[in-house]
mmCIF file of C-alpha atoms in Angstrom:
data_model
loop_
_atom_site.group_PDB
_atom_site.id
_atom_site.type_symbol
_atom_site.label_atom_id
_atom_site.label_comp_id
_atom_site.label_asym_id
_atom_site.label_seq_id
_atom_site.Cartn_x
_atom_site.Cartn_y
_atom_site.Cartn_z
ATOM 1 C CA MET Y 716 8.926 -133.503 311.504
ATOM 2 C CA ASN Y 717 7.718 -130.074 310.602
ATOM 3 C CA SER Y 718 6.437 -130.944 307.176
ATOM 4 C CA PHE Y 719 3.470 -133.010 306.249
ATOM 5 C CA LEU Y 720 1.565 -134.182 303.249
ATOM 6 C CA ASN Y 721 -2.197 -133.796 303.109
ATOM 7 C CA PHE Y 722 -3.439 -137.099 301.769
ATOM 8 C CA CYS Y 723 -6.821 -138.076 300.402
ATOM 9 C CA TYR Y 724 -7.476 -141.812 300.111
ATOM 10 C CA GLN Y 725 -10.304 -143.042 297.912
ATOM 11 C CA ASN Y 726 -11.797 -139.528 297.913
ATOM 12 C CA TYR Y 727 -13.241 -139.709 301.422
ATOM 13 C CA ILE Y 728 -10.479 -139.627 304.035
ATOM 14 C CA ILE Y 729 -8.239 -136.609 304.364
ATOM 15 C CA ARG Y 730 -5.355 -136.876 306.794
ATOM 16 C CA ASP Y 731 -1.922 -135.453 307.315
ATOM 17 C CA ILE Y 732 1.096 -137.671 306.789
ATOM 18 C CA ASP Y 733 4.381 -136.536 308.299
ATOM 19 C CA ILE Y 734 7.372 -136.287 306.036
ATOM 20 C CA ILE Y 735 10.184 -137.809 308.056
ATOM 21 C CA ASP Y 736 13.013 -135.303 308.406
ATOM 22 C CA THR Y 737 15.678 -137.609 306.971
ATOM 23 C CA LEU Y 738 13.564 -138.119 303.845
ATOM 24 C CA PHE Y 739 12.926 -134.444 303.175
ATOM 25 C CA PRO Y 740 16.270 -133.652 301.424
ATOM 26 C CA TYR Y 741 15.705 -136.529 299.002
ATOM 27 C CA LEU Y 742 12.249 -135.246 298.129
ATOM 28 C CA GLN Y 743 13.624 -131.735 297.663
ATOM 29 C CA ASN Y 744 16.325 -133.075 295.352
ATOM 30 C CA GLN Y 745 13.777 -135.012 293.306
ATOM 31 C CA TYR Y 746 11.557 -131.949 293.107
ATOM 32 C CA SER Y 747 14.478 -129.886 291.835
ATOM 33 C CA ILE Y 748 14.546 -132.282 288.885
ATOM 34 C CA THR Y 749 10.799 -132.588 288.219
ATOM 35 C CA GLY Y 750 9.365 -129.401 289.755
ATOM 36 C CA LYS Y 751 9.949 -127.393 286.606
ATOM 37 C CA TYR Y 752 7.204 -129.433 284.938
ATOM 38 C CA ASN Y 753 4.650 -127.924 287.343
ATOM 39 C CA SER Y 754 3.488 -131.363 288.315
ATOM 40 C CA TYR Y 755 3.975 -134.069 290.895
ATOM 41 C CA VAL Y 756 7.377 -134.822 292.385
ATOM 42 C CA PHE Y 757 7.622 -138.253 290.747
ATOM 43 C CA LEU Y 758 7.131 -138.522 287.014
ATOM 44 C CA ASN Y 759 7.558 -141.308 284.502
ATOM 45 C CA GLU Y 760 10.285 -141.434 281.887
ATOM 46 C CA HIS Y 761 8.149 -139.221 279.591
ATOM 47 C CA LYS Y 762 7.910 -136.531 282.306
ATOM 48 C CA GLU Y 763 4.219 -137.314 282.842
ATOM 49 C CA ASN Y 764 2.266 -138.123 285.990
ATOM 50 C CA PHE Y 765 1.776 -141.703 287.037
ATOM 51 C CA TYR Y 766 -1.960 -142.230 286.804
ATOM 52 C CA ASP Y 767 -2.310 -145.454 288.716
ATOM 53 C CA ILE Y 768 -0.408 -147.934 290.842
ATOM 54 C CA LYS Y 769 -0.710 -150.619 288.152
ATOM 55 C CA ARG Y 770 1.566 -148.681 285.810
ATOM 56 C CA ILE Y 771 4.171 -148.128 288.548
ATOM 57 C CA ARG Y 772 3.988 -151.752 289.682
ATOM 58 C CA ASP Y 773 4.144 -153.300 286.233
ATOM 59 C CA THR Y 774 7.043 -151.205 284.998
ATOM 60 C CA HIS Y 775 9.292 -149.588 287.575
ATOM 61 C CA TRP Y 776 8.624 -151.695 290.681
ATOM 62 C CA LYS Y 777 9.233 -155.048 288.986
ATOM 63 C CA ARG Y 778 12.343 -153.687 287.279
ATOM 64 C CA VAL Y 779 13.826 -152.325 290.525
ATOM 65 C CA LEU Y 780 13.233 -155.604 292.372
ATOM 66 C CA GLN Y 781 14.819 -157.552 289.537
ATOM 67 C CA LYS Y 782 17.901 -155.277 289.466
ATOM 68 C CA CYS Y 783 18.285 -155.726 293.227
ATOM 69 C CA GLY Y 784 18.022 -159.501 292.887
ATOM 70 C CA PHE Y 785 14.792 -159.754 294.919
ATOM 71 C CA LYS Y 786 11.892 -161.989 294.038
ATOM 72 C CA TYR Y 787 8.692 -160.158 293.228
ATOM 73 C CA ARG Y 788 6.576 -158.949 296.113
ATOM 74 C CA PRO Y 789 3.697 -156.493 296.063
ATOM 75 C CA ILE Y 790 4.575 -152.833 296.459
ATOM 76 C CA TYR Y 791 2.103 -152.819 299.348
ATOM 77 C CA HIS Y 792 4.697 -154.738 301.381
ATOM 78 C CA THR Y 793 6.673 -151.507 301.772
ATOM 79 C CA ARG Y 794 3.850 -150.370 304.071
ATOM 80 C CA HIS Y 795 4.291 -153.493 306.209
ATOM 81 C CA THR Y 796 8.048 -153.002 306.303
ATOM 82 C CA PHE Y 797 7.626 -149.395 307.415
ATOM 83 C CA ALA Y 798 5.258 -150.357 310.244
ATOM 84 C CA THR Y 799 7.378 -153.251 311.452
ATOM 85 C CA VAL Y 800 10.656 -151.318 311.395
ATOM 86 C CA MET Y 801 9.074 -148.424 313.273
ATOM 87 C CA LEU Y 802 7.669 -150.755 315.945
ATOM 88 C CA GLU Y 803 10.938 -152.675 316.277
ATOM 89 C CA ASN Y 804 12.779 -149.436 316.926
ATOM 90 C CA GLY Y 805 10.412 -148.240 319.629
ATOM 91 C CA GLU Y 806 8.592 -145.533 317.692
ATOM 92 C CA ASP Y 807 5.397 -144.199 319.272
ATOM 93 C CA ILE Y 808 2.566 -146.615 318.432
ATOM 94 C CA LEU Y 809 0.018 -143.798 318.193
ATOM 95 C CA TRP Y 810 2.139 -141.993 315.592
ATOM 96 C CA ILE Y 811 2.587 -145.213 313.589
ATOM 97 C CA SER Y 812 -1.166 -145.842 313.671
ATOM 98 C CA ASN Y 813 -1.838 -142.325 312.456
ATOM 99 C CA MET Y 814 0.704 -142.639 309.634
ATOM 100 C CA LEU Y 815 -0.933 -145.887 308.494
ATOM 101 C CA GLY Y 816 -4.424 -144.394 308.724
ATOM 102 C CA HIS Y 817 -5.593 -146.877 311.342
ATOM 103 C CA THR Y 818 -8.452 -145.806 313.579
ATOM 104 C CA ASP Y 819 -6.506 -146.784 316.690
ATOM 105 C CA SER Y 820 -3.353 -148.543 317.863
ATOM 106 C CA THR Y 821 -5.187 -151.829 318.437
ATOM 107 C CA MET Y 822 -5.415 -152.377 314.696
ATOM 108 C CA THR Y 823 -1.728 -151.552 314.220
ATOM 109 C CA LEU Y 824 -0.567 -153.893 316.971
ATOM 110 C CA SER Y 825 -2.839 -156.736 315.872
ATOM 111 C CA ARG Y 826 -1.430 -156.587 312.342
ATOM 112 C CA TYR Y 827 2.245 -155.869 312.942
ATOM 113 C CA ALA Y 828 3.310 -156.850 316.466
ATOM 114 C CA LYS Y 829 3.715 -160.485 315.439
ATOM 115 C CA TYR Y 830 6.626 -159.532 313.196
ATOM 116 C CA ILE Y 831 8.630 -157.778 315.901
ATOM 117 C CA LYS Y 832 11.741 -159.603 317.030
ATOM 118 C CA ARG Y 833 11.870 -159.816 320.793
ATOM 119 C CA ASP Y 834 15.121 -160.074 322.660
ATOM 120 C CA GLU Y 835 15.228 -162.259 325.727
ATOM 121 C CA LYS Y 836 15.690 -159.588 328.323
ATOM 122 C CA LYS Y 837 14.470 -159.010 331.812
ATOM 123 C CA ARG Y 838 11.270 -156.981 331.782
ATOM 124 C CA ALA Y 839 10.433 -154.194 334.234
ATOM 125 C CA ALA Y 840 13.938 -154.260 335.718
ATOM 126 C CA PHE Y 841 13.506 -150.628 336.760
ATOM 127 C CA LEU Y 842 10.937 -151.768 339.355
ATOM 128 C CA GLU Y 843 13.510 -153.850 341.214
ATOM 129 C CA LYS Y 844 15.765 -150.837 341.669
ATOM 130 C CA ARG Y 845 12.834 -148.655 342.718
ATOM 131 C CA VAL Y 846 11.540 -151.165 345.253
ATOM 132 C CA ALA Y 847 15.030 -151.693 346.677
ATOM 133 C CA LEU Y 848 15.532 -147.952 347.153
ATOM 134 C CA ASN Y 849 12.141 -147.316 348.735
ATOM 135 C CA SER Y 850 11.794 -150.331 350.975
ATOM 136 C CA THR Y 851 13.341 -151.504 354.215
ATOM 137 C CA GLU Y 852 10.960 -154.420 354.510
ATOM 138 C CA THR Y 853 11.886 -158.014 353.864
ATOM 139 C CA THR Y 854 11.217 -160.017 350.729
ATOM 140 C CA PRO Y 855 9.169 -163.243 350.764
ATOM 141 C CA ASN Y 856 12.471 -165.085 351.374
ATOM 142 C CA ASN Y 857 13.023 -162.969 354.526
ATOM 143 C CA LYS Y 858 15.953 -161.172 352.975
ATOM 144 C CA LYS Y 859 16.422 -157.543 353.869
ATOM 145 C CA VAL Y 860 15.815 -155.092 351.006
ATOM 146 C CA GLY Y 861 17.572 -151.767 350.989
#
């Protein structure tokens, strides 16, 4: 992720948001369509800027959900989906926290960890192999290790 977006939220927080590499070609393609208007990448059907989330939500967002056959849900849920999918796939928690604008990973985990599906798998299995390789002592059951 070499590219980033400088983002200002409510006029008091400025932070960098990575543009995920796989998304970059789509943004470039969109900009090739709207960039000639010397404006933002995403424009409305009149080739004007979107001025607030209400206009996007009440027109385009509801229409897209309806076309896809989904019941209405707030556009804000895309943020939750992003965080949960990233966590489920083992992405770095510190990076996720930064992308969401959280002050630390505690906030991210407290909000999103409950949605992560957990497979029933043996935890810390690597320790068993390590102990077996480095030990010639017996286990509590008096079985020889190593």
